[in-house]
Short mmCIF file of C-alpha atoms and ligand atoms in Angstrom, two decimals:
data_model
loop_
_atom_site.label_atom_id
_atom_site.label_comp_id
_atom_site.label_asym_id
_atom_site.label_seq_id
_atom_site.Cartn_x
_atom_site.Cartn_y
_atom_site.Cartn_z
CA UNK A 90 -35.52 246.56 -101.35
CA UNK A 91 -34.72 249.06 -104.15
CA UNK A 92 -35.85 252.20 -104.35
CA UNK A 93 -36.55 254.96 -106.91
CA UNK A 94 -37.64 258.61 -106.96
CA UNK A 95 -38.77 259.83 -110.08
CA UNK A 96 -39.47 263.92 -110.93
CA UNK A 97 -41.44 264.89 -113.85
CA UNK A 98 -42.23 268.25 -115.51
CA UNK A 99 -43.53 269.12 -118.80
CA UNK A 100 -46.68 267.45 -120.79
CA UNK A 101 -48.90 264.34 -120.47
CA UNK A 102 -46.43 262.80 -123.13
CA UNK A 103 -43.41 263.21 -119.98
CA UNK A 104 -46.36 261.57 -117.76
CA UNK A 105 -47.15 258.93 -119.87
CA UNK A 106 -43.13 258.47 -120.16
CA UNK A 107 -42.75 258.67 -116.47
CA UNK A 108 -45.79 255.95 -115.71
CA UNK A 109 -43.89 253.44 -118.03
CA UNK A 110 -41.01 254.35 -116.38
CA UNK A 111 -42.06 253.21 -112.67
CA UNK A 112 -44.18 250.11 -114.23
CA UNK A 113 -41.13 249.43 -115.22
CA UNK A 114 -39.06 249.95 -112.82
CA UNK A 115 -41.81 248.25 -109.95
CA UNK A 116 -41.96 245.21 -111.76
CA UNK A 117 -38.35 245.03 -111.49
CA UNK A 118 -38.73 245.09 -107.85
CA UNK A 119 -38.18 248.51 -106.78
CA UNK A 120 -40.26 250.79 -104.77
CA UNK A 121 -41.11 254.19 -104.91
CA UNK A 122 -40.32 257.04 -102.50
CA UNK A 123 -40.89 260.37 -102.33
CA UNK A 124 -36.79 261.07 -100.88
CA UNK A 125 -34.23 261.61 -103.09
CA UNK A 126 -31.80 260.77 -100.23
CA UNK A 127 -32.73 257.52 -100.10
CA UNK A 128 -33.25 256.48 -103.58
CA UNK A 129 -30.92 253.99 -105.55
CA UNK A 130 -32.01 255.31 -109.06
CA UNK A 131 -32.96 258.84 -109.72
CA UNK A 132 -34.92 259.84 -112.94
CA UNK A 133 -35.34 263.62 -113.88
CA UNK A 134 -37.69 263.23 -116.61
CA UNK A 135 -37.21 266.86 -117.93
CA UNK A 136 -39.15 269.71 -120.23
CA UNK A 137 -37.27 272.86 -121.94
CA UNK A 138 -40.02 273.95 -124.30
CA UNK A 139 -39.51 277.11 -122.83
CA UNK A 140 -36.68 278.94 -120.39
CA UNK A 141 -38.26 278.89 -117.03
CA UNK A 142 -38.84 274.85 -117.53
CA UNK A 143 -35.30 274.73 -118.13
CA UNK A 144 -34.52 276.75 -115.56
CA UNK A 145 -36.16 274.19 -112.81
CA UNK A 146 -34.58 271.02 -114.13
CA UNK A 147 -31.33 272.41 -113.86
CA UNK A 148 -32.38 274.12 -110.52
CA UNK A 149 -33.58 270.56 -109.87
CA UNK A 150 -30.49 269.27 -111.03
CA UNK A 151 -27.93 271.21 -109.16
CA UNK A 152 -30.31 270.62 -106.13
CA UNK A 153 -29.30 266.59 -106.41
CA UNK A 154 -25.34 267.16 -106.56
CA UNK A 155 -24.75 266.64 -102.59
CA UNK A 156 -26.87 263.25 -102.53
CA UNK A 157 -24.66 262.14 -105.83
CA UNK A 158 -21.59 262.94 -103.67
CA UNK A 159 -22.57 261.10 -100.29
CA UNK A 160 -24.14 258.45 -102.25
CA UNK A 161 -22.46 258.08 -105.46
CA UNK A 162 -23.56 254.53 -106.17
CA UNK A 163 -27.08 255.98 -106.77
CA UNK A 164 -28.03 256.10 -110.43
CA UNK A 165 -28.52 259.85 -111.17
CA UNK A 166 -30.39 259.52 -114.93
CA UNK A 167 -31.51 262.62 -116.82
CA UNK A 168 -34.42 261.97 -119.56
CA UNK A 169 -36.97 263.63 -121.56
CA UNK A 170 -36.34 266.93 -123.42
CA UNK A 171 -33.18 268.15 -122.08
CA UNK A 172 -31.44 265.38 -123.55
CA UNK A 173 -30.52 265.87 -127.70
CA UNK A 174 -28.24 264.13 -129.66
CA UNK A 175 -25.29 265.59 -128.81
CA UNK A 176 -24.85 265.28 -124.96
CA UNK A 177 -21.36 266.80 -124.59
CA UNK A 178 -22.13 269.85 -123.33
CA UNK A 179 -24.74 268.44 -120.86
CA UNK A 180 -21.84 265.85 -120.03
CA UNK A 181 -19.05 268.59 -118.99
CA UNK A 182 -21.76 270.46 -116.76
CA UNK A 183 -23.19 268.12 -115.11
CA UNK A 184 -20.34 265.17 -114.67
CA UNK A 185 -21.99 263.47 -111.48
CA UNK A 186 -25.22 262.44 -113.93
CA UNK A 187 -24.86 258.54 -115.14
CA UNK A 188 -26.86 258.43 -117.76
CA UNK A 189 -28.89 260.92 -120.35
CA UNK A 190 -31.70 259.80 -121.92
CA UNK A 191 -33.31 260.24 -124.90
CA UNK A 192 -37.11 261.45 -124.61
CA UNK A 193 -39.39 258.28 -124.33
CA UNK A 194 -36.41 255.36 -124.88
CA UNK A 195 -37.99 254.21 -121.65
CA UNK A 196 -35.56 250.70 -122.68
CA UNK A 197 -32.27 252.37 -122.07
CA UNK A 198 -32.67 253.65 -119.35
CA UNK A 199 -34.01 250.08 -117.98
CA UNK A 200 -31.33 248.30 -119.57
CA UNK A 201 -28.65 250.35 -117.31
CA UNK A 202 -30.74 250.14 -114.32
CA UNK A 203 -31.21 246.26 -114.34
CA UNK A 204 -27.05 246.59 -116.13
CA UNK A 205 -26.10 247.92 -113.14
CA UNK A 206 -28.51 246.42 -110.05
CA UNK A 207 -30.32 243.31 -111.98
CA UNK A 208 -32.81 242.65 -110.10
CA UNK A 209 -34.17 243.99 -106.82
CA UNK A 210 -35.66 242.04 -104.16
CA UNK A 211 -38.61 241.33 -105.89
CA UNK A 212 -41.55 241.91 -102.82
CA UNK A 213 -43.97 243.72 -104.15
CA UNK A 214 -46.91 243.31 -106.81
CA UNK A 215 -45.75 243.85 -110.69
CA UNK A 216 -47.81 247.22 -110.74
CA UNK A 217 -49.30 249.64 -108.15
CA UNK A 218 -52.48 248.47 -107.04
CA UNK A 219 -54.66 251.37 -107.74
CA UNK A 220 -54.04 251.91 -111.36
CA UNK A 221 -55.13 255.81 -112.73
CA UNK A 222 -58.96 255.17 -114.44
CA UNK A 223 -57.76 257.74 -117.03
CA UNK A 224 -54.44 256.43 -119.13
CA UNK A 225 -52.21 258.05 -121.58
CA UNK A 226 -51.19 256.56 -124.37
CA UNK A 227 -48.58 257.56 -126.49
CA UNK A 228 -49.43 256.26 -130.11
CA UNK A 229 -46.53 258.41 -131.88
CA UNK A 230 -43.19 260.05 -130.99
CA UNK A 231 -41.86 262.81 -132.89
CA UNK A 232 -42.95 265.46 -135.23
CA UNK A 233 -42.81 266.40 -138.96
CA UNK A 234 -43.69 270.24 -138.83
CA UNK A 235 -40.65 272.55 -138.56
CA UNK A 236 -42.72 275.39 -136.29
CA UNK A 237 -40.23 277.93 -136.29
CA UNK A 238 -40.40 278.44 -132.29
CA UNK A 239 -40.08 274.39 -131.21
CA UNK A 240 -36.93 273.23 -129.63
CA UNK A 241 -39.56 269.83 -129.33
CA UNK A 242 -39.14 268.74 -132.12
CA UNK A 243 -35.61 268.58 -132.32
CA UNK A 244 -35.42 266.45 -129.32
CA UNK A 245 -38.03 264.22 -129.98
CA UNK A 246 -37.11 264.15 -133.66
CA UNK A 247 -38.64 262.82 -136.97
CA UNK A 248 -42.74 261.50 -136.55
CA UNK A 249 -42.50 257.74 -135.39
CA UNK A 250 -46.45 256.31 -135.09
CA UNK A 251 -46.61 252.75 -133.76
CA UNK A 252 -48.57 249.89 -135.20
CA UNK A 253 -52.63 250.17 -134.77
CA UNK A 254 -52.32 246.62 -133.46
CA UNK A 255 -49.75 247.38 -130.43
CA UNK A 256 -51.67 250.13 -129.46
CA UNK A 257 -55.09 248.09 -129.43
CA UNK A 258 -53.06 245.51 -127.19
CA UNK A 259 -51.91 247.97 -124.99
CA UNK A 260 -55.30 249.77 -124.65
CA UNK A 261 -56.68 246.50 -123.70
CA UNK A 262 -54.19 245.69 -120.99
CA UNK A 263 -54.95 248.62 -119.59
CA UNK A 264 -58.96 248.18 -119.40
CA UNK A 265 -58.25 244.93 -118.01
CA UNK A 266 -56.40 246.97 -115.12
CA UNK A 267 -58.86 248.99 -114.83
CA UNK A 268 -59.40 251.71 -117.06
CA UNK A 269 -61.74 253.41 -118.37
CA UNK A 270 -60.65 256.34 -120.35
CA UNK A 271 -57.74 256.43 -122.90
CA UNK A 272 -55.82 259.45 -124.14
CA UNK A 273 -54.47 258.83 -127.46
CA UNK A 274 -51.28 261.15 -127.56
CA UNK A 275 -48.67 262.45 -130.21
CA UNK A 276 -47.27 265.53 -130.48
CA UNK A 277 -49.26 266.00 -134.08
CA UNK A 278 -51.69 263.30 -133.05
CA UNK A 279 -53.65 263.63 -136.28
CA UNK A 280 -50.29 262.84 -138.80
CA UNK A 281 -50.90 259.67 -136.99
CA UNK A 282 -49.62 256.52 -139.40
CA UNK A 283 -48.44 258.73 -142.17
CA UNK A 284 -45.00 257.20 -142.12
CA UNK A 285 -46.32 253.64 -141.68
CA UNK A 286 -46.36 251.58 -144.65
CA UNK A 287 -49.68 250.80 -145.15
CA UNK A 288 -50.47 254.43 -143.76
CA UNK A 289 -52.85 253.65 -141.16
CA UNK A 290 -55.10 257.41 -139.76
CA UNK A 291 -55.93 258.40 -136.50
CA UNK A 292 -59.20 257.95 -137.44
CA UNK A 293 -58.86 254.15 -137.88
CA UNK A 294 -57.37 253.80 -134.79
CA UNK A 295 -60.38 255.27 -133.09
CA UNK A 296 -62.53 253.42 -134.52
CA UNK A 297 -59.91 249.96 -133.42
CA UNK A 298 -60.27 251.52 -129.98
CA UNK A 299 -63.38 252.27 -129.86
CA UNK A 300 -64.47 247.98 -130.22
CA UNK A 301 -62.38 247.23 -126.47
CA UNK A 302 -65.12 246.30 -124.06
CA UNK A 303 -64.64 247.78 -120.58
CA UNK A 304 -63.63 251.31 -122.47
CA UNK A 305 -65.72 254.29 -122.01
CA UNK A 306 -63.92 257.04 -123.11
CA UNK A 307 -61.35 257.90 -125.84
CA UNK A 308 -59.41 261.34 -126.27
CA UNK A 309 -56.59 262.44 -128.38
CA UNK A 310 -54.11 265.23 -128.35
CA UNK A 311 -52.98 267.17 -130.01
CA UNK A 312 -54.08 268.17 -133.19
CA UNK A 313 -52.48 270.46 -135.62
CA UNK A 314 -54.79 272.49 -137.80
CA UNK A 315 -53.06 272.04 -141.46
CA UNK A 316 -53.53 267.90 -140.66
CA UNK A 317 -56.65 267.45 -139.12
CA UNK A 318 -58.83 265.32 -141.35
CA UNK A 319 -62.83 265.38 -142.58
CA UNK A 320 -62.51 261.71 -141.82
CA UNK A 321 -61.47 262.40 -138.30
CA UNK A 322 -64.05 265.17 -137.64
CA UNK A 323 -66.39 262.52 -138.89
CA UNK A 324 -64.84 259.78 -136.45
CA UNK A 325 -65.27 261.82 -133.48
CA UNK A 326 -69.15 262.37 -134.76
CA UNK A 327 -70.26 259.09 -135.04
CA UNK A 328 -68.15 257.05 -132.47
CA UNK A 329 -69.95 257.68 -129.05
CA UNK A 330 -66.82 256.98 -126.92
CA UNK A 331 -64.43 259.40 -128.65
CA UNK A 332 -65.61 262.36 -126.58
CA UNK A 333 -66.43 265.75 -128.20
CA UNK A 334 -63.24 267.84 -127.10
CA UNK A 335 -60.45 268.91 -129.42
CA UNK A 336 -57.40 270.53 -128.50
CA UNK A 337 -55.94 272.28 -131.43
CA UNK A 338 -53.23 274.73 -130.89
CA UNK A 339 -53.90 278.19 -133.24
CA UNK A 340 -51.14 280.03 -131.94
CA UNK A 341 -51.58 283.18 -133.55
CA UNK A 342 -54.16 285.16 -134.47
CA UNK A 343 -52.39 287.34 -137.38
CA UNK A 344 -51.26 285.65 -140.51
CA UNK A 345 -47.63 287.04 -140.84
CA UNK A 346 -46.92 285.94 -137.60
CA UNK A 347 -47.81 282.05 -138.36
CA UNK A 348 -46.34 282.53 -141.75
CA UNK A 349 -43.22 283.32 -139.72
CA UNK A 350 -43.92 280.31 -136.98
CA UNK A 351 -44.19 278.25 -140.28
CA UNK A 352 -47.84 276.94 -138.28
CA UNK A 353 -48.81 276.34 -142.45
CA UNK A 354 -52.29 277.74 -142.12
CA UNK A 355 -54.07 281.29 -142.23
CA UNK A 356 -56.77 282.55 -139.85
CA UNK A 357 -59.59 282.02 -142.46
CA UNK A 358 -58.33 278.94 -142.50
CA UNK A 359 -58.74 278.06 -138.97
CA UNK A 360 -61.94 279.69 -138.54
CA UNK A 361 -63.37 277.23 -141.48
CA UNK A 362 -61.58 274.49 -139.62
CA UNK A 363 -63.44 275.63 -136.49
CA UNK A 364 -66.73 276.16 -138.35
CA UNK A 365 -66.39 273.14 -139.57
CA UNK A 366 -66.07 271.30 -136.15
CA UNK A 367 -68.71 272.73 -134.55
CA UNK A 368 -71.22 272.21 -136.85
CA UNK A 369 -70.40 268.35 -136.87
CA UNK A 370 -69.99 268.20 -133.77
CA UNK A 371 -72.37 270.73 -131.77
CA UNK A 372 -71.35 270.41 -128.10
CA UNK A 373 -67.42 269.92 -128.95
CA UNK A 374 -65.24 271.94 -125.96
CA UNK A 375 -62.33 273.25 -128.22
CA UNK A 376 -58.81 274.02 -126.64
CA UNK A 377 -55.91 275.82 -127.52
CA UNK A 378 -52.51 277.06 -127.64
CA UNK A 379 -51.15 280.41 -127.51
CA UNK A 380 -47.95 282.53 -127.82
CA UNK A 381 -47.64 285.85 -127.19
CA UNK A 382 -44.59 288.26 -128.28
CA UNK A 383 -43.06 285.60 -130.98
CA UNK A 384 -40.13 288.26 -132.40
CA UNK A 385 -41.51 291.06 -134.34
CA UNK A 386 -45.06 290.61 -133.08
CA UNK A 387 -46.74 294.11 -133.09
CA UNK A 388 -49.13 295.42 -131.09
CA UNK A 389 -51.82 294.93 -133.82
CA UNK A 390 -50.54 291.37 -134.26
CA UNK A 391 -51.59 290.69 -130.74
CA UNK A 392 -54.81 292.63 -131.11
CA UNK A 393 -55.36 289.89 -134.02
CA UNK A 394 -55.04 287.01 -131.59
CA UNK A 395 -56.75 288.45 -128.58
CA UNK A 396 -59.73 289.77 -131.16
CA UNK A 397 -59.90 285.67 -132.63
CA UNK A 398 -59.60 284.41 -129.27
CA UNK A 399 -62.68 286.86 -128.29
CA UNK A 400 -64.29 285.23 -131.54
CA UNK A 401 -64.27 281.91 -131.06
CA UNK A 402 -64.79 281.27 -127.35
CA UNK A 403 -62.25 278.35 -126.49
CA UNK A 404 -63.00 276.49 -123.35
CA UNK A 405 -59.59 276.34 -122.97
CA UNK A 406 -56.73 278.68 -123.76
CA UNK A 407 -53.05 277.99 -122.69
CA UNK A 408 -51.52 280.71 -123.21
CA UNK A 409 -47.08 281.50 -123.23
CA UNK A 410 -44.90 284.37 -123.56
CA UNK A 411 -42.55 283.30 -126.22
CA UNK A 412 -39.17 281.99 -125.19
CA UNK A 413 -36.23 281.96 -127.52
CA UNK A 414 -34.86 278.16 -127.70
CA UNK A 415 -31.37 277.41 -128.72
CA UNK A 416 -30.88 275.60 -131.88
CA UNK A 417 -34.55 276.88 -133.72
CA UNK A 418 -35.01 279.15 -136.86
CA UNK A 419 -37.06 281.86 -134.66
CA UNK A 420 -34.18 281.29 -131.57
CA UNK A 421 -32.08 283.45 -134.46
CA UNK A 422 -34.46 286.36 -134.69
CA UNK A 423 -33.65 289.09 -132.49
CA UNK A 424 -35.96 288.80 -129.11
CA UNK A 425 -37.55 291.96 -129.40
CA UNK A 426 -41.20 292.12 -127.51
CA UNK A 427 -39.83 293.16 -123.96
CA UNK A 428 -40.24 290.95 -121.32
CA UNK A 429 -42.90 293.27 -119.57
CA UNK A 430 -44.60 293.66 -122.40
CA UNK A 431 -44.93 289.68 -123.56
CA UNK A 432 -46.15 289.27 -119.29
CA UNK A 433 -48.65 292.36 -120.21
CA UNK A 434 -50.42 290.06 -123.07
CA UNK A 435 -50.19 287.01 -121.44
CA UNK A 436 -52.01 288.49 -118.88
CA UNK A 437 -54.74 290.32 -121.10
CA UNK A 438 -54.85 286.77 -122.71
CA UNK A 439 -55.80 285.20 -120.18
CA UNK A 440 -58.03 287.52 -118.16
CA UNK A 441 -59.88 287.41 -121.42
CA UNK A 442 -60.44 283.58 -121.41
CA UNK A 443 -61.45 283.70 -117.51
CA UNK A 444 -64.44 285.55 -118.53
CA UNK A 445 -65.18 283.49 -121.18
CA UNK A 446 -64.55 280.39 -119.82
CA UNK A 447 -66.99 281.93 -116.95
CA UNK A 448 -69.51 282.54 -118.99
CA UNK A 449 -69.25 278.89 -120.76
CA UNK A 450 -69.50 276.88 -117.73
CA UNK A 451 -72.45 278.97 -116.23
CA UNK A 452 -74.31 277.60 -118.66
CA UNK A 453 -73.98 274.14 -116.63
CA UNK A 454 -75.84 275.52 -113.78
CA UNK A 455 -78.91 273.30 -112.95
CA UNK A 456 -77.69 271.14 -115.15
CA UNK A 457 -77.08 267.39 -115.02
CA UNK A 458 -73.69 265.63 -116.48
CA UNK A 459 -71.94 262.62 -116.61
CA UNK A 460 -68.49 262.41 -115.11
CA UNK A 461 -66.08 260.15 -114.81
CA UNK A 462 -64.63 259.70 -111.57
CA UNK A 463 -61.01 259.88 -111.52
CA UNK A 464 -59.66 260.02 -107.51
CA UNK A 465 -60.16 262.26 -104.25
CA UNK A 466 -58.75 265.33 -103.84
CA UNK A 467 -58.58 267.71 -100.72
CA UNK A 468 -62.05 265.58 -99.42
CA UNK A 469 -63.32 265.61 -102.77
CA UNK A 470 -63.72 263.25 -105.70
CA UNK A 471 -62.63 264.60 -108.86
CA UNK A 472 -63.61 263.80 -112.69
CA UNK A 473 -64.31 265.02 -115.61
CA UNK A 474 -67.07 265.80 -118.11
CA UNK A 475 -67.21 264.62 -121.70
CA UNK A 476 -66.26 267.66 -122.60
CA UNK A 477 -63.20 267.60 -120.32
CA UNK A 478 -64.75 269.99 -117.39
CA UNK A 479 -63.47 269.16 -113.77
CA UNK A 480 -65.98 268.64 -111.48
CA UNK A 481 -66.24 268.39 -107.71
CA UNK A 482 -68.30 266.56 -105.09
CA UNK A 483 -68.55 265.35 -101.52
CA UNK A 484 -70.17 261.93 -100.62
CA UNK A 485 -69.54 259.09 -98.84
CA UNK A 486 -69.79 256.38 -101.58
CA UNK A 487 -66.44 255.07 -103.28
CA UNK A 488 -66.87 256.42 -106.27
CA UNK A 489 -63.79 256.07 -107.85
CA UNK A 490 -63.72 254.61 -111.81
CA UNK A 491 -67.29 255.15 -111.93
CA UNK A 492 -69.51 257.78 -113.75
CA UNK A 493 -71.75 259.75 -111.72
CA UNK A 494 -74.56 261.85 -113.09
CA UNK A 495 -73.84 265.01 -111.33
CA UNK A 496 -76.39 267.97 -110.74
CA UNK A 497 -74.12 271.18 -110.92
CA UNK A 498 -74.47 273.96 -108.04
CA UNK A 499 -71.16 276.14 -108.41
CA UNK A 500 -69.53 276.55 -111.64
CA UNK A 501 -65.99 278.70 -111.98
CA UNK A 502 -63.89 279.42 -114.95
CA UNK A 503 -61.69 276.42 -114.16
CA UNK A 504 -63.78 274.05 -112.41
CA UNK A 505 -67.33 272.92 -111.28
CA UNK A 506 -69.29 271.37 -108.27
CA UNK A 507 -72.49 269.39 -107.47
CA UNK A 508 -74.41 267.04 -106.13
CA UNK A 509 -73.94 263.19 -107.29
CA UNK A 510 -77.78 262.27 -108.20
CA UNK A 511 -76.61 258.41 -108.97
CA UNK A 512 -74.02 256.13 -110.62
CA UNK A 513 -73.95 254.67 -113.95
CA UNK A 514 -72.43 251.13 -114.78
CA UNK A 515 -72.18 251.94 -118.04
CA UNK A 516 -71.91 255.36 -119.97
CA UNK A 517 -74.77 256.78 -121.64
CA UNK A 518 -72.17 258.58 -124.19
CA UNK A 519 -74.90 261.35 -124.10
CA UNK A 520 -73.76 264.49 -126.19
N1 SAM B 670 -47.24 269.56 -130.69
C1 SAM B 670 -48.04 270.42 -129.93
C2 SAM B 670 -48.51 271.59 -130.81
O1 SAM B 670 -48.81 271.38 -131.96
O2 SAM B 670 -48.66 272.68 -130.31
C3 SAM B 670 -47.36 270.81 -128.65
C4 SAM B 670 -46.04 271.48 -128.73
S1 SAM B 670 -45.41 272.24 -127.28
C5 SAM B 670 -44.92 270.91 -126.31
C6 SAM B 670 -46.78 272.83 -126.37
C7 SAM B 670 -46.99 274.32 -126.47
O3 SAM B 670 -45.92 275.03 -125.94
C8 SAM B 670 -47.12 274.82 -127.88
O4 SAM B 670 -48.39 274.60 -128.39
C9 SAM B 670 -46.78 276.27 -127.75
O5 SAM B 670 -47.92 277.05 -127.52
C10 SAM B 670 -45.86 276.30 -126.54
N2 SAM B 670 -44.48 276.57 -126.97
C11 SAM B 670 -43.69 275.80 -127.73
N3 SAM B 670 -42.52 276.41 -127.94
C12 SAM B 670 -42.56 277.60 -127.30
C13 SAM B 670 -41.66 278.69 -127.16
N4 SAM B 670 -40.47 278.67 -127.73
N5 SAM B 670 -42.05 279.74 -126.42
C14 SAM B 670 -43.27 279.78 -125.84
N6 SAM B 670 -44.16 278.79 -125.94
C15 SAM B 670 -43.82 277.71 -126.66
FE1 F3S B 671 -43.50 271.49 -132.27
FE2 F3S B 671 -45.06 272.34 -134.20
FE3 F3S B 671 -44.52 269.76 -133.98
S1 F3S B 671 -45.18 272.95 -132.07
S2 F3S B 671 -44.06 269.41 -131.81
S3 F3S B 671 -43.06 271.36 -134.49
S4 F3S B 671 -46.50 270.69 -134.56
#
């Protein structure tokens, strides 16, 4: 039998990629391992939003050269970000790789594989038997915006959505495997269907979603403030599995600094958006993104973001030091926040949000939710909250796909535990 080892860094779009990728590849006939040495087909599915990603796929990489040389029948393919238009350069330093890949054309990189193999031995079951109760799905590749920092964009290149109808399908097949929770995904989720003729909205597609029986939960990410909709606000309101958690990247906190990001929206701005989604949505857990040192940022500048960040109490703050990307409008500005300095507000940033996001999930204490069970981890099943809170128990029961109501004992900035009180066939899409 065939076999394949597949490494993946970077976001839940790579994931999503890389989960095609082995459906793919095991209904094909090839198995998995966890050996490099022993695969026939490699896949680096790779991220470079930012240097030290980089720096571990090429690390990575490099790392792979010996087993290319002892074994060079293996198929060594690179995909994901790394991989632009022009692959020349790539090609020259890194000769002993077969194949680049484009970000997400999953059917090239099958179409060499089954080119050069066909067929494995085909022993095993068409997909992995236990199939992940929480699935993304990518419902658009590509971006519009021009954010002056994003080497993303370039790879991925101009917004392609895909049709409502192929993404209902898909949804479907995947309930009927067993799962309960969807994660709609783009990387401007809300432009959804804008370059579709008959320009179809994200909220239409929730609401499409929403009507597959078996489904219990729908998310979507990620939004970007200057395109996210009344109607979609109003979508997540009223459909009760579309859960109340938004993840919408501010970036800054000063306005010249996102005038110079080109993010196409002032602070006031967000702060209405903000306003806006709370009131409609009362219990909504709001995320974000954050960079820190972007060229020319001043101290005041970051005082600005760390003062809004203070403001608004995210649950969830990801937080970067800014690193220059080859081929972007801000990659020509002159890198001038020292390194020490961009690690000193990263830091600050997020010391800040640990508090906060401290003092948020306290409030759970005593309480009872309803999570989803996702697997086991370390002894423990894992899941989540509406709201996208992990949370932690022990028992006995199998308790995996189902939705507990859980009585909360220990809360932490990044996670919670309890005490399963009893399961739920059904959700009670209580807010
Ligand atoms: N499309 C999404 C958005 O609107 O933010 C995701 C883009 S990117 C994959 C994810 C995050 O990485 C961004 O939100 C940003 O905070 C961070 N990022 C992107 N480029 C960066 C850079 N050059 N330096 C530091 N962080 C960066
Ligand atoms: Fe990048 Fe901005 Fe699009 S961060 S992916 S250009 S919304």
């Amino acid at each position: 039998m065939k076999r394949y080892y597949l490494w993946t860094i970077g976001c839940q779009m790579n994931d999503a990629d890389s989960w095609r990728v082995a459906e793919r590849l095991q209904s094909l006939g090839y198995a998995a391992t966890r050996r490099p040495e022993e695969a026939d087909v490699i896949v680096l599915n790779t991220c470079v939003v930012r240097q030290s990603a980089e720096d571990k796929v090429y690390g990575r990489l490099s790392s792979l050269k010996p087993i290319k040389q002892r074994r060079p029948e293996t198929v060594l393919a690179l995909m994901g970000c790394a991989v632009g238009e022009d692959t020349s350069s790539l090609q020259q330093r890194f000769p002993y790789v077969d194949l680049f890949v484009r970000p997400s054309d999953i059917e090239s990189l099958i179409d060499f594989i089954a080119g050069r193999y066909g067929s494995a031995d085909y022993q095993q079951p068409a997909f992995s038997a236990v199939h992940p109760v929480s699935c993304c799905v990518p419902v658009m590749h590509g971006c519009d915006h021009l954010c002056t920092y994003c080497i993303v964009r370039l790879r991925r290149g101009s917004q392609r959505s895909r049709r409502p109808a192929e993404v209902v399908d898909e949804v479907r097949c995947l309930v009927e495997r067993g799962a309960r929770e969807v994660v709609l995904l783009g990387q401007n989720v809300d432009a959804y269907g804008h370059d579709l003729p008959d320009r179809p909205t994200l909220a239409g597609l929730l609401k499409a979603v929403h009507g597959i029986d078996g489904l219990w939960r729908i998310r979507f990410l990620t939004s970007h403030p200057a395109d996210m909709t009344d109607e979609l606000i109003e979508a997540v309101a009223r459909l009760p599995k579309v859960c109340e958690h938004i993840e919408i990247p501010v970036q800054s906190g000063d306005d010249e600094i996102l005038r110079r990001m080109l993010r196409r929206y002032t602070v006031a701005r967000y702060k209405e958006l903000v306003a806006k989604i709370r009131r409609r949505i009362p219990n909504v857990a709001l995320a974000t993104d954050v960079i820190v040192g972007f060229p020319g940022e001043t101290e005041e500048q970051f005082m600005n973001t760390y003062d809004l960040l203070r403001e608004i109490r995210f649950d969830v703050v990801h937080v970067a030091a800014y690193s220059p990307r080859p081929g972007t409008a801000a990659g020509r500005l002159p890198d001038d926040v020292p390194p020490q300095e961009k690690e000193r507000r990263r830091r600050a940033v997020e010391e800040l949000q640990r508090q906060i996001a401290a003092e948020i999930n306290a409030q759970f204490l005593g309480q009872t939710v309803e999570v989803l069970i996702e697997d086991r981890h370390k002894g423990k099943w894992r899941g989540r909250t509406r709201t996208n809170k992990l949370v932690f128990f022990k028992d006995e029961r199998d308790w995996r796909g189902k939705l507990a109501q859980v009585q909360i004992t220990w809360t932490g900035p990044w996670s919670m535990q309890g005490n399963p009180a009893q399961t739920s066939s059904s959700p009670g899409h209580s807010r």
